[in-house]
Short mmCIF file of C-alpha atoms in Angstrom, two decimals:
data_model
loop_
_atom_site.label_atom_id
_atom_site.label_comp_id
_atom_site.label_asym_id
_atom_site.label_seq_id
_atom_site.Cartn_x
_atom_site.Cartn_y
_atom_site.Cartn_z
CA UNK A 1 11.47 -34.25 -3.78
CA UNK A 2 12.22 -36.19 -0.59
CA UNK A 3 14.79 -34.74 1.74
CA UNK A 4 18.16 -36.47 2.09
CA UNK A 5 17.82 -39.56 4.25
CA UNK A 6 19.60 -38.98 7.56
CA UNK A 7 22.02 -41.18 9.40
CA UNK A 8 23.56 -41.19 12.84
CA UNK A 9 26.65 -39.17 13.69
CA UNK A 10 30.09 -40.56 12.94
CA UNK A 11 32.08 -42.02 15.79
CA UNK A 12 35.60 -40.68 16.29
CA UNK A 13 37.75 -42.04 13.51
CA UNK A 14 34.78 -43.54 11.66
CA UNK A 15 34.75 -43.13 7.89
CA UNK A 16 31.91 -41.16 6.37
CA UNK A 17 29.12 -43.01 4.54
CA UNK A 18 29.48 -43.68 0.87
CA UNK A 19 25.75 -43.80 0.21
CA UNK A 20 23.64 -40.92 -1.02
CA UNK A 21 21.40 -41.53 2.00
CA UNK A 22 23.70 -39.44 4.13
CA UNK A 23 23.57 -37.60 7.43
CA UNK A 24 22.00 -34.22 7.65
CA UNK A 25 24.47 -31.55 8.67
CA UNK A 26 24.90 -30.72 12.32
CA UNK A 27 24.53 -34.21 13.79
CA UNK A 28 25.33 -34.63 17.44
CA UNK A 29 28.20 -36.88 18.56
CA UNK A 30 27.39 -40.25 20.04
CA UNK A 31 27.72 -40.58 23.78
CA UNK A 32 30.87 -42.07 25.29
CA UNK A 33 30.86 -45.82 25.11
CA UNK A 34 28.10 -45.98 22.52
CA UNK A 35 30.14 -48.42 20.50
CA UNK A 36 30.00 -50.90 23.42
CA UNK A 37 27.06 -52.85 24.65
CA UNK A 38 24.44 -50.52 26.19
CA UNK A 39 24.00 -50.33 29.92
CA UNK A 40 21.30 -52.62 31.29
CA UNK A 41 22.11 -55.14 28.61
CA UNK A 42 20.77 -58.18 30.42
CA UNK A 43 17.23 -56.85 30.70
CA UNK A 44 17.07 -55.36 27.21
CA UNK A 45 18.74 -58.38 25.71
CA UNK A 46 15.91 -60.62 26.89
CA UNK A 47 13.30 -58.34 25.37
CA UNK A 48 15.30 -57.73 22.22
CA UNK A 49 16.07 -61.41 21.71
CA UNK A 50 12.45 -62.44 22.13
CA UNK A 51 11.11 -59.63 19.98
CA UNK A 52 13.80 -60.19 17.38
CA UNK A 53 12.94 -63.86 17.16
CA UNK A 54 9.28 -63.08 16.56
CA UNK A 55 10.15 -60.44 13.97
CA UNK A 56 12.51 -62.79 12.14
CA UNK A 57 9.87 -65.47 12.22
CA UNK A 58 7.47 -63.09 10.51
CA UNK A 59 10.14 -62.21 7.97
CA UNK A 60 10.80 -65.87 7.17
CA UNK A 61 14.26 -66.17 8.78
CA UNK A 62 13.22 -68.69 11.37
CA UNK A 63 10.76 -71.48 10.68
CA UNK A 64 7.73 -71.38 12.92
CA UNK A 65 4.17 -72.58 13.14
CA UNK A 66 2.89 -69.02 12.78
CA UNK A 67 -0.38 -69.24 10.84
CA UNK A 68 -0.33 -68.03 7.26
CA UNK A 69 -1.44 -64.45 6.74
CA UNK A 70 -0.37 -63.57 10.31
CA UNK A 71 1.45 -60.23 10.12
CA UNK A 72 4.37 -59.77 12.49
CA UNK A 73 2.49 -56.99 14.23
CA UNK A 74 0.19 -59.57 15.85
CA UNK A 75 3.03 -60.82 18.15
CA UNK A 76 2.44 -63.47 20.80
CA UNK A 77 -0.90 -62.05 21.86
CA UNK A 78 -2.73 -64.04 19.19
CA UNK A 79 -3.04 -67.79 18.80
CA UNK A 80 -4.05 -67.57 15.16
CA UNK A 81 -3.63 -65.26 12.21
CA UNK A 82 -6.32 -63.25 10.51
CA UNK A 83 -8.48 -64.84 7.86
CA UNK A 84 -7.55 -64.35 4.24
CA UNK A 85 -10.55 -62.04 3.83
CA UNK A 86 -9.40 -59.86 6.75
CA UNK A 87 -5.81 -59.79 5.45
CA UNK A 88 -7.02 -58.60 2.07
CA UNK A 89 -9.45 -56.13 3.60
CA UNK A 90 -7.00 -54.53 6.01
CA UNK A 91 -3.82 -54.34 3.93
CA UNK A 92 -2.69 -50.87 2.92
CA UNK A 93 0.69 -51.52 1.32
CA UNK A 94 -0.98 -51.38 -2.10
CA UNK A 95 -1.20 -47.62 -1.65
CA UNK A 96 0.83 -46.54 1.40
CA UNK A 97 4.07 -47.82 -0.11
CA UNK A 98 4.23 -44.36 -1.64
CA UNK A 99 5.58 -43.40 1.77
CA UNK A 100 8.62 -45.65 1.43
CA UNK A 101 11.20 -42.87 1.10
CA UNK A 102 9.82 -41.00 4.11
CA UNK A 103 9.56 -44.25 6.08
CA UNK A 104 13.21 -45.07 5.49
CA UNK A 105 14.18 -41.46 6.13
CA UNK A 106 12.41 -41.59 9.50
CA UNK A 107 13.87 -45.00 10.32
CA UNK A 108 17.41 -43.82 9.62
CA UNK A 109 16.91 -40.85 11.94
CA UNK A 110 15.37 -43.10 14.59
CA UNK A 111 18.23 -45.59 14.34
CA UNK A 112 20.74 -42.78 14.59
CA UNK A 113 19.03 -41.61 17.76
CA UNK A 114 18.92 -45.13 19.25
CA UNK A 115 22.67 -45.36 18.64
CA UNK A 116 23.24 -41.93 20.18
CA UNK A 117 21.38 -42.79 23.39
CA UNK A 118 23.04 -46.20 23.72
CA UNK A 119 20.20 -48.49 22.64
CA UNK A 120 22.10 -49.67 19.56
CA UNK A 121 25.78 -50.56 19.32
CA UNK A 122 27.85 -49.01 16.60
CA UNK A 123 27.93 -52.33 14.72
CA UNK A 124 24.17 -52.71 14.99
CA UNK A 125 23.60 -49.19 13.81
CA UNK A 126 25.94 -49.64 10.85
CA UNK A 127 24.14 -52.84 9.84
CA UNK A 128 20.70 -51.23 10.11
CA UNK A 129 21.77 -48.20 8.15
CA UNK A 130 23.39 -50.25 5.39
CA UNK A 131 20.33 -52.50 5.23
CA UNK A 132 17.90 -49.60 4.97
CA UNK A 133 19.99 -47.96 2.27
CA UNK A 134 20.11 -51.20 0.31
CA UNK A 135 16.33 -51.62 0.59
CA UNK A 136 15.86 -48.01 -0.54
CA UNK A 137 17.95 -48.70 -3.62
CA UNK A 138 15.89 -51.78 -4.46
CA UNK A 139 12.61 -49.92 -4.06
CA UNK A 140 13.87 -47.08 -6.20
CA UNK A 141 14.93 -49.47 -8.94
CA UNK A 142 11.68 -51.45 -8.78
CA UNK A 143 13.21 -54.70 -7.55
CA UNK A 144 11.75 -54.74 -4.05
CA UNK A 145 8.94 -57.26 -3.55
CA UNK A 146 6.01 -55.86 -1.59
CA UNK A 147 4.06 -58.41 0.44
CA UNK A 148 0.40 -57.64 1.18
CA UNK A 149 0.39 -60.17 4.05
CA UNK A 150 2.74 -57.79 5.91
CA UNK A 151 -0.03 -55.19 5.88
CA UNK A 152 1.73 -51.89 5.21
CA UNK A 153 4.84 -50.10 4.06
CA UNK A 154 6.28 -50.00 7.58
CA UNK A 155 6.15 -53.73 8.25
CA UNK A 156 7.30 -54.63 4.72
CA UNK A 157 10.48 -52.61 5.12
CA UNK A 158 11.12 -53.67 8.73
CA UNK A 159 10.48 -57.36 8.02
CA UNK A 160 12.83 -57.35 5.04
CA UNK A 161 15.47 -55.51 7.05
CA UNK A 162 15.20 -58.07 9.87
CA UNK A 163 15.32 -60.96 7.38
CA UNK A 164 18.68 -59.66 6.23
CA UNK A 165 20.04 -58.20 9.48
CA UNK A 166 19.22 -59.59 12.94
CA UNK A 167 19.76 -56.15 14.47
CA UNK A 168 16.76 -55.00 12.46
CA UNK A 169 14.61 -56.42 15.25
CA UNK A 170 15.77 -53.51 17.40
CA UNK A 171 14.79 -50.77 14.95
CA UNK A 172 11.27 -50.45 16.33
CA UNK A 173 12.56 -49.83 19.87
CA UNK A 174 10.68 -46.93 21.41
CA UNK A 175 8.51 -46.51 18.36
CA UNK A 176 4.93 -47.39 17.39
CA UNK A 177 3.47 -47.53 13.94
CA UNK A 178 1.20 -44.75 15.24
CA UNK A 179 3.99 -42.21 15.57
CA UNK A 180 5.85 -43.80 12.66
CA UNK A 181 3.06 -43.17 10.16
CA UNK A 182 2.51 -39.72 11.68
CA UNK A 183 6.07 -38.70 10.89
CA UNK A 184 5.95 -40.35 7.45
CA UNK A 185 2.84 -38.39 6.55
CA UNK A 186 4.28 -35.11 7.77
CA UNK A 187 7.45 -35.67 5.75
CA UNK A 188 5.42 -36.65 2.67
CA UNK A 189 3.07 -33.65 2.86
CA UNK A 190 6.02 -31.35 3.46
CA UNK A 191 7.74 -32.68 0.35
CA UNK A 192 4.54 -32.35 -1.67
CA UNK A 193 4.06 -28.76 -0.57
CA UNK A 194 7.60 -27.91 -1.65
CA UNK A 195 6.91 -29.41 -5.06
CA UNK A 196 3.47 -27.87 -5.37
CA UNK A 197 4.76 -24.41 -4.50
CA UNK A 198 7.13 -24.64 -7.44
CA UNK A 199 4.35 -25.96 -9.71
CA UNK A 200 2.16 -23.00 -8.80
CA UNK A 201 5.06 -20.64 -9.39
CA UNK A 202 5.53 -22.14 -12.88
CA UNK A 203 1.84 -21.57 -13.64
CA UNK A 204 2.06 -17.99 -12.42
CA UNK A 205 5.00 -17.40 -14.74
CA UNK A 206 3.01 -18.78 -17.66
CA UNK A 207 0.13 -16.40 -16.83
CA UNK A 208 2.53 -13.48 -16.62
CA UNK A 209 4.07 -14.41 -19.97
CA UNK A 210 0.66 -14.52 -21.64
CA UNK A 211 -0.30 -11.25 -19.98
CA UNK A 212 2.90 -9.70 -21.27
CA UNK A 213 1.97 -10.71 -24.81
CA UNK A 214 -1.52 -9.24 -24.40
CA UNK A 215 -1.09 -5.79 -22.89
CA UNK A 216 -2.65 -4.10 -25.95
CA UNK A 217 -5.67 -6.45 -26.02
CA UNK A 218 -8.89 -5.02 -24.59
CA UNK A 219 -11.83 -7.26 -23.81
CA UNK A 220 -15.14 -6.89 -22.02
CA UNK A 221 -15.08 -7.61 -18.31
CA UNK A 222 -18.11 -9.54 -17.14
CA UNK A 223 -20.48 -9.67 -14.19
CA UNK A 224 -23.29 -12.24 -14.18
CA UNK A 225 -21.69 -13.38 -17.49
CA UNK A 226 -22.99 -10.13 -19.01
CA UNK A 227 -20.74 -7.49 -20.51
CA UNK A 228 -19.92 -4.94 -17.82
CA UNK A 229 -16.85 -2.71 -18.33
CA UNK A 230 -13.70 -2.85 -20.47
CA UNK A 231 -10.51 -4.37 -19.11
CA UNK A 232 -7.22 -5.44 -20.61
CA UNK A 233 -6.64 -9.14 -21.19
CA UNK A 234 -3.46 -8.76 -19.14
CA UNK A 235 -5.42 -7.38 -16.19
CA UNK A 236 -7.80 -10.35 -16.36
CA UNK A 237 -4.93 -12.83 -16.38
CA UNK A 238 -3.16 -11.12 -13.53
CA UNK A 239 -6.27 -11.62 -11.40
CA UNK A 240 -5.43 -15.35 -11.43
CA UNK A 241 -1.83 -14.58 -10.49
CA UNK A 242 -3.19 -12.89 -7.35
CA UNK A 243 -5.32 -15.95 -6.53
CA UNK A 244 -2.38 -18.28 -6.97
CA UNK A 245 -0.16 -16.17 -4.77
CA UNK A 246 -2.74 -16.48 -2.01
CA UNK A 247 -2.71 -20.24 -2.58
CA UNK A 248 1.06 -20.26 -2.19
CA UNK A 249 0.79 -18.30 1.03
CA UNK A 250 -1.72 -20.78 2.45
CA UNK A 251 0.48 -23.77 1.59
CA UNK A 252 3.50 -22.08 3.18
CA UNK A 253 1.47 -21.56 6.35
CA UNK A 254 0.39 -25.21 6.27
CA UNK A 255 4.02 -26.31 5.90
CA UNK A 256 5.08 -24.22 8.88
CA UNK A 257 2.35 -25.67 11.11
CA UNK A 258 2.94 -29.31 10.17
CA UNK A 259 6.70 -29.05 10.63
CA UNK A 260 6.76 -30.66 14.09
CA UNK A 261 8.20 -34.08 14.78
CA UNK A 262 5.83 -36.64 16.39
CA UNK A 263 8.41 -39.44 16.77
CA UNK A 264 8.79 -40.36 20.41
CA UNK A 265 5.05 -40.20 21.03
CA UNK A 266 4.82 -43.98 20.75
CA UNK A 267 1.39 -45.52 20.44
CA UNK A 268 -0.13 -42.67 22.47
CA UNK A 269 1.83 -42.27 25.74
CA UNK A 270 5.46 -41.79 24.79
CA UNK A 271 8.14 -44.12 26.09
CA UNK A 272 10.08 -44.84 29.29
CA UNK A 273 13.27 -45.26 27.22
CA UNK A 274 15.78 -42.37 27.08
CA UNK A 275 14.81 -41.25 23.59
CA UNK A 276 16.18 -37.95 22.23
CA UNK A 277 13.26 -36.38 20.37
CA UNK A 278 15.10 -33.15 19.63
CA UNK A 279 17.90 -35.07 17.92
CA UNK A 280 15.45 -36.83 15.63
CA UNK A 281 13.64 -33.56 14.88
CA UNK A 282 16.89 -31.94 13.77
CA UNK A 283 17.82 -34.97 11.68
CA UNK A 284 14.51 -34.80 9.80
CA UNK A 285 14.43 -31.03 9.37
CA UNK A 286 11.67 -30.37 11.88
CA UNK A 287 13.20 -27.07 12.93
CA UNK A 288 12.13 -23.43 13.16
CA UNK A 289 13.60 -20.53 11.24
CA UNK A 290 16.48 -20.37 13.75
CA UNK A 291 17.29 -24.06 13.44
CA UNK A 292 15.78 -25.04 16.80
CA UNK A 293 14.06 -28.46 16.89
CA UNK A 294 10.27 -28.52 16.89
CA UNK A 295 8.57 -31.53 18.49
CA UNK A 296 4.90 -32.16 19.12
CA UNK A 297 3.91 -31.34 22.70
CA UNK A 298 1.16 -33.86 23.40
CA UNK A 299 1.65 -37.53 22.59
CA UNK A 300 -2.07 -38.25 22.27
CA UNK A 301 -2.59 -35.41 19.83
CA UNK A 302 0.58 -36.29 17.92
CA UNK A 303 -0.53 -39.79 16.91
CA UNK A 304 -4.12 -38.88 16.09
CA UNK A 305 -3.58 -35.47 14.48
CA UNK A 306 -4.51 -35.29 10.81
CA UNK A 307 -5.21 -31.55 10.80
CA UNK A 308 -2.27 -31.03 8.50
CA UNK A 309 -3.73 -33.52 6.01
CA UNK A 310 -7.10 -31.77 6.10
CA UNK A 311 -5.45 -28.38 5.84
CA UNK A 312 -3.39 -29.45 2.84
CA UNK A 313 -6.48 -30.86 1.14
CA UNK A 314 -8.52 -27.74 2.00
CA UNK A 315 -5.91 -25.49 0.46
CA UNK A 316 -5.68 -27.86 -2.49
CA UNK A 317 -9.45 -27.72 -2.92
CA UNK A 318 -9.35 -23.92 -3.08
CA UNK A 319 -6.45 -24.12 -5.52
CA UNK A 320 -8.52 -26.53 -7.62
CA UNK A 321 -11.41 -24.03 -7.56
CA UNK A 322 -9.08 -21.30 -8.83
CA UNK A 323 -7.77 -23.58 -11.57
CA UNK A 324 -11.34 -24.49 -12.48
CA UNK A 325 -12.33 -20.84 -12.79
CA UNK A 326 -9.33 -20.16 -15.02
CA UNK A 327 -10.23 -23.21 -17.10
CA UNK A 328 -13.82 -21.96 -17.43
CA UNK A 329 -12.66 -18.57 -18.71
CA UNK A 330 -10.42 -20.29 -21.26
CA UNK A 331 -13.28 -22.55 -22.35
CA UNK A 332 -15.61 -19.60 -22.85
CA UNK A 333 -13.01 -17.48 -24.63
CA UNK A 334 -12.19 -20.40 -26.92
CA UNK A 335 -15.83 -20.91 -27.95
CA UNK A 336 -17.15 -19.69 -31.30
CA UNK A 337 -19.49 -17.34 -29.43
CA UNK A 338 -16.55 -15.50 -27.86
CA UNK A 339 -13.60 -16.33 -30.10
CA UNK A 340 -11.18 -14.34 -27.94
CA UNK A 341 -8.44 -17.00 -27.95
CA UNK A 342 -7.12 -19.98 -29.84
CA UNK A 343 -5.61 -22.94 -28.04
CA UNK A 344 -2.84 -24.86 -29.78
CA UNK A 345 -3.56 -28.26 -31.31
CA UNK A 346 -1.36 -30.02 -28.75
CA UNK A 347 -3.82 -29.09 -25.99
CA UNK A 348 -7.12 -29.71 -27.76
CA UNK A 349 -8.92 -32.82 -28.98
CA UNK A 350 -11.29 -33.74 -31.79
CA UNK A 351 -14.59 -35.56 -32.16
CA UNK A 352 -15.02 -39.19 -33.15
CA UNK A 353 -17.95 -38.11 -35.36
CA UNK A 354 -17.74 -34.41 -36.19
CA UNK A 355 -14.61 -33.65 -38.22
CA UNK A 356 -14.72 -29.90 -37.65
CA UNK A 357 -14.51 -30.06 -33.86
CA UNK A 358 -11.56 -28.79 -31.83
CA UNK A 359 -12.43 -29.20 -28.19
CA UNK A 360 -10.76 -27.67 -25.10
CA UNK A 361 -10.74 -31.00 -23.30
CA UNK A 362 -7.69 -30.22 -21.18
CA UNK A 363 -9.39 -27.18 -19.67
CA UNK A 364 -12.63 -29.13 -19.26
CA UNK A 365 -10.83 -31.89 -17.34
CA UNK A 366 -9.17 -29.34 -15.07
CA UNK A 367 -12.62 -27.93 -14.39
CA UNK A 368 -14.04 -31.39 -13.76
CA UNK A 369 -11.23 -32.60 -11.52
CA UNK A 370 -11.94 -29.83 -9.04
CA UNK A 371 -14.97 -31.90 -7.99
CA UNK A 372 -12.91 -34.90 -6.93
CA UNK A 373 -10.51 -32.71 -4.95
CA UNK A 374 -13.42 -31.08 -3.11
CA UNK A 375 -14.88 -34.56 -2.58
CA UNK A 376 -11.61 -35.78 -1.05
CA UNK A 377 -11.70 -32.94 1.46
CA UNK A 378 -15.27 -33.77 2.39
CA UNK A 379 -14.37 -37.45 2.80
CA UNK A 380 -11.54 -36.58 5.18
CA UNK A 381 -13.68 -34.33 7.33
CA UNK A 382 -16.36 -37.01 7.60
CA UNK A 383 -13.67 -39.60 8.35
CA UNK A 384 -12.35 -37.59 11.31
CA UNK A 385 -15.49 -36.12 12.78
CA UNK A 386 -16.41 -39.05 15.07
CA UNK A 387 -13.02 -40.44 16.08
CA UNK A 388 -12.21 -40.59 19.79
CA UNK A 389 -8.61 -40.11 20.89
CA UNK A 390 -6.22 -41.47 19.92
CA UNK A 391 -5.32 -43.60 16.89
CA UNK A 392 -8.08 -45.56 15.17
CA UNK A 393 -7.74 -47.79 12.11
CA UNK A 394 -10.14 -45.46 10.30
CA UNK A 395 -7.11 -43.24 9.75
CA UNK A 396 -5.79 -45.72 7.21
CA UNK A 397 -8.41 -44.21 4.89
CA UNK A 398 -6.75 -40.78 4.91
CA UNK A 399 -3.94 -41.69 2.54
CA UNK A 400 -5.76 -42.42 -0.69
CA UNK A 401 -7.68 -39.18 -0.35
CA UNK A 402 -4.47 -37.29 0.36
CA UNK A 403 -2.50 -38.92 -2.45
CA UNK A 404 -5.27 -38.40 -4.97
CA UNK A 405 -5.63 -34.74 -4.00
CA UNK A 406 -1.91 -34.07 -4.35
CA UNK A 407 -1.66 -35.94 -7.66
CA UNK A 408 -4.70 -34.20 -9.09
CA UNK A 409 -3.86 -30.58 -8.24
CA UNK A 410 -0.25 -30.99 -9.26
CA UNK A 411 -1.22 -32.52 -12.61
CA UNK A 412 -3.79 -29.76 -13.24
CA UNK A 413 -1.35 -27.04 -12.32
CA UNK A 414 1.38 -28.41 -14.57
CA UNK A 415 -0.80 -29.00 -17.62
CA UNK A 416 -2.38 -25.55 -17.42
CA UNK A 417 1.06 -23.95 -17.30
CA UNK A 418 2.05 -25.80 -20.45
CA UNK A 419 -1.24 -25.04 -22.21
CA UNK A 420 -1.05 -21.29 -21.55
CA UNK A 421 2.12 -21.10 -23.65
CA UNK A 422 -0.02 -22.38 -26.53
CA UNK A 423 -2.79 -19.79 -26.07
CA UNK A 424 -3.01 -16.70 -28.25
CA UNK A 425 -5.56 -13.89 -28.14
CA UNK A 426 -7.40 -13.01 -31.36
CA UNK A 427 -7.17 -9.17 -31.61
CA UNK A 428 -9.97 -8.68 -34.13
CA UNK A 429 -12.56 -10.67 -32.15
CA UNK A 430 -11.54 -9.00 -28.91
CA UNK A 431 -11.72 -5.53 -30.49
CA UNK A 432 -15.17 -6.22 -31.92
CA UNK A 433 -16.47 -7.28 -28.52
CA UNK A 434 -14.96 -4.39 -26.58
CA UNK A 435 -16.31 -1.87 -29.10
CA UNK A 436 -19.73 -2.19 -27.45
CA UNK A 437 -20.30 1.38 -26.18
CA UNK A 438 -22.53 0.21 -23.35
CA UNK A 439 -19.30 -0.97 -21.66
CA UNK A 440 -18.58 2.73 -21.01
CA UNK A 441 -21.99 3.65 -19.61
CA UNK A 442 -20.51 3.83 -16.12
CA UNK A 443 -17.87 6.25 -17.42
CA UNK A 444 -20.72 8.53 -18.50
CA UNK A 445 -22.18 8.30 -14.98
CA UNK A 446 -18.76 9.34 -13.61
CA UNK A 447 -18.63 12.29 -16.03
CA UNK A 448 -22.00 13.53 -14.78
CA UNK A 449 -20.85 13.14 -11.17
CA UNK A 450 -17.79 15.26 -11.96
CA UNK A 451 -20.23 17.99 -13.12
CA UNK A 452 -22.03 17.94 -9.80
CA UNK A 453 -24.91 15.57 -10.55
CA UNK A 454 -25.64 13.33 -7.53
CA UNK A 455 -24.61 9.75 -8.25
CA UNK A 456 -28.07 8.20 -7.95
CA UNK A 457 -29.53 10.83 -10.29
CA UNK A 458 -26.67 10.32 -12.77
CA UNK A 459 -27.14 6.53 -12.59
CA UNK A 460 -30.88 6.95 -13.32
CA UNK A 461 -30.29 9.37 -16.24
CA UNK A 462 -27.77 7.12 -18.00
CA UNK A 463 -29.96 4.07 -17.41
CA UNK A 464 -32.86 5.89 -19.11
CA UNK A 465 -30.60 6.80 -22.03
CA UNK A 466 -29.50 3.17 -22.46
CA UNK A 467 -33.15 2.03 -22.46
CA UNK A 468 -34.10 4.68 -25.04
CA UNK A 469 -31.19 3.77 -27.31
CA UNK A 470 -32.26 0.13 -27.20
CA UNK A 471 -35.83 1.15 -28.13
CA UNK A 472 -34.54 3.13 -31.11
CA UNK A 473 -32.07 0.43 -32.12
CA UNK A 474 -29.02 2.71 -32.03
CA UNK A 475 -25.74 2.67 -30.10
CA UNK A 476 -25.76 4.82 -26.96
CA UNK A 477 -23.32 7.48 -28.30
CA UNK A 478 -25.56 7.91 -31.41
CA UNK A 479 -28.71 8.59 -29.43
CA UNK A 480 -30.19 11.77 -31.01
CA UNK A 481 -29.46 15.03 -29.16
CA UNK A 482 -33.16 15.78 -28.66
CA UNK A 483 -33.55 12.41 -26.92
CA UNK A 484 -30.70 13.30 -24.57
CA UNK A 485 -32.39 16.66 -23.87
CA UNK A 486 -35.65 14.96 -22.98
CA UNK A 487 -33.82 12.78 -20.49
CA UNK A 488 -31.64 15.59 -19.10
CA UNK A 489 -32.18 19.16 -20.31
CA UNK A 490 -28.63 20.15 -19.32
CA UNK A 491 -27.07 17.57 -21.66
CA UNK A 492 -23.75 18.69 -23.19
CA UNK A 493 -22.49 16.82 -26.31
CA UNK A 494 -18.91 16.99 -24.96
CA UNK A 495 -19.96 14.33 -22.47
CA UNK A 496 -19.87 11.83 -25.32
CA UNK A 497 -16.05 11.99 -25.32
CA UNK A 498 -16.15 9.32 -22.61
CA UNK A 499 -16.89 6.77 -25.34
CA UNK A 500 -13.32 6.96 -26.66
CA UNK A 501 -12.04 3.58 -25.42
CA UNK A 502 -8.32 4.41 -25.37
CA UNK A 503 -8.90 7.60 -23.39
CA UNK A 504 -11.31 5.81 -21.10
CA UNK A 505 -8.68 3.24 -20.25
CA UNK A 506 -6.04 5.90 -19.66
CA UNK A 507 -8.31 7.50 -17.07
CA UNK A 508 -8.16 4.32 -14.98
CA UNK A 509 -5.23 5.23 -12.77
CA UNK A 510 -6.27 3.97 -9.35
CA UNK A 511 -4.07 1.25 -7.83
CA UNK A 512 -5.37 -2.14 -8.90
CA UNK A 513 -7.29 -0.77 -11.89
CA UNK A 514 -7.02 -2.04 -15.49
CA UNK A 515 -5.46 1.14 -16.88
CA UNK A 516 -2.31 0.63 -18.99
CA UNK A 517 -0.02 2.30 -16.48
CA UNK A 518 -1.24 0.23 -13.55
CA UNK A 519 -1.19 -3.03 -15.53
CA UNK A 520 2.34 -2.45 -16.75
CA UNK A 521 3.50 -1.74 -13.20
CA UNK A 522 1.88 -4.96 -11.97
CA UNK A 523 3.43 -6.93 -14.83
CA UNK A 524 6.89 -5.68 -13.95
CA UNK A 525 6.32 -6.42 -10.28
CA UNK A 526 5.32 -10.02 -10.96
CA UNK A 527 8.12 -10.50 -13.48
CA UNK A 528 10.59 -9.48 -10.76
CA UNK A 529 8.98 -11.56 -8.04
CA UNK A 530 8.78 -14.70 -10.19
CA UNK A 531 12.21 -14.38 -11.80
#
């Protein structure tokens, strides 16, 4: 969810705002005389009047001979507008309008700062704030008309504001679209991380619930997709909880690093105006754990930095890999060859030809979508690798990759959480699979080691016994005693007690092992942590 949209501090005796787009707590008071015309009015008035006229021309307030398809960002430097082909090719509002809430949030904070430092009168600030809040309401309700000829989300909002309110021409004072989009992206990624952290938490809870229903279910654990040793189904599921917790930790680290405010960096070299970057940082929540403002420290880096986008997409790619691995286990377990689980009808599909089919398409799509998330990360890295400092238009291409990554991993995380509540283990099939005595061959090696046999010798002896049992077509525990004696003359039949599965699992008491005691402790730990 987007943070509350900030506003400037109230003047003495000024009524509080009635809109939901309210001030963040702890705003600083405006300087004395801020409700009067700012100092140096004559010089700034000339610039503001000229710039405002051009902006209102672009917004349609003043008739002009400006060529069609000429965005207001072209200013007086150009004698003609871009061709229709260029306008279509370069527009980004078709996708970057997803940043509208963050753009207005940043603009409200910027306007509040301009008012605080005396670059906006109180009346101008009030008009700008009311106009931005009205536009936000229209966008939220779906009534705002986006214009591709205005290029992007920033110019669409600013042009509409200026069409309605002449003071809107002053909103861009001390700001470039370079630092504007940088702050929008940071706010957007920060919001997405907050939402994704909760989505992952919900999935972890679903895994813990399924594990809690499956503590008495034993299944083979696999290496190389070959049966290896017995584990509990709960222990297997909790392995994914551990992966997801690492994912959460990485996203929290990413959030901490990106939480610096780039506004005030301008196009690349800051501004000569008396901007208050710390004020804006506090307004937008760019603060440390002690509430101190955090601002970027190099204007060139600030406007060209997309490390936080790459980092988010890298962490998302690893999350997608974890989700894909979980999906693959569910797909295998759901197959007729395994038969360990059944997935509810609501999360499976059928065949257009074969009436008996019940396919795990949801899990298959989660597995498949990992590829596009990894591809988005690769695209971003290639996009950035050759860019000189500072901003380059190439960076327009970061947003679709970012948006798609966030949408994809959040959708996969949510649907898996819902599906897991419709998954049930099949005790009989699991018991039949885990009854394979070869799963406990390593336990027999351990028993020999406890009797003083060197590990490598014990490993060789048990391997020979397994091979001989396969030759004779009998289970390992039923290998005739004389065969055991040929392999190891000191064989003692009491060694075969290791093939009691329940007792074998009880012996697994090391921290992190799949023994019942350890698994129950881990379950309780995660239930407490995720409550």
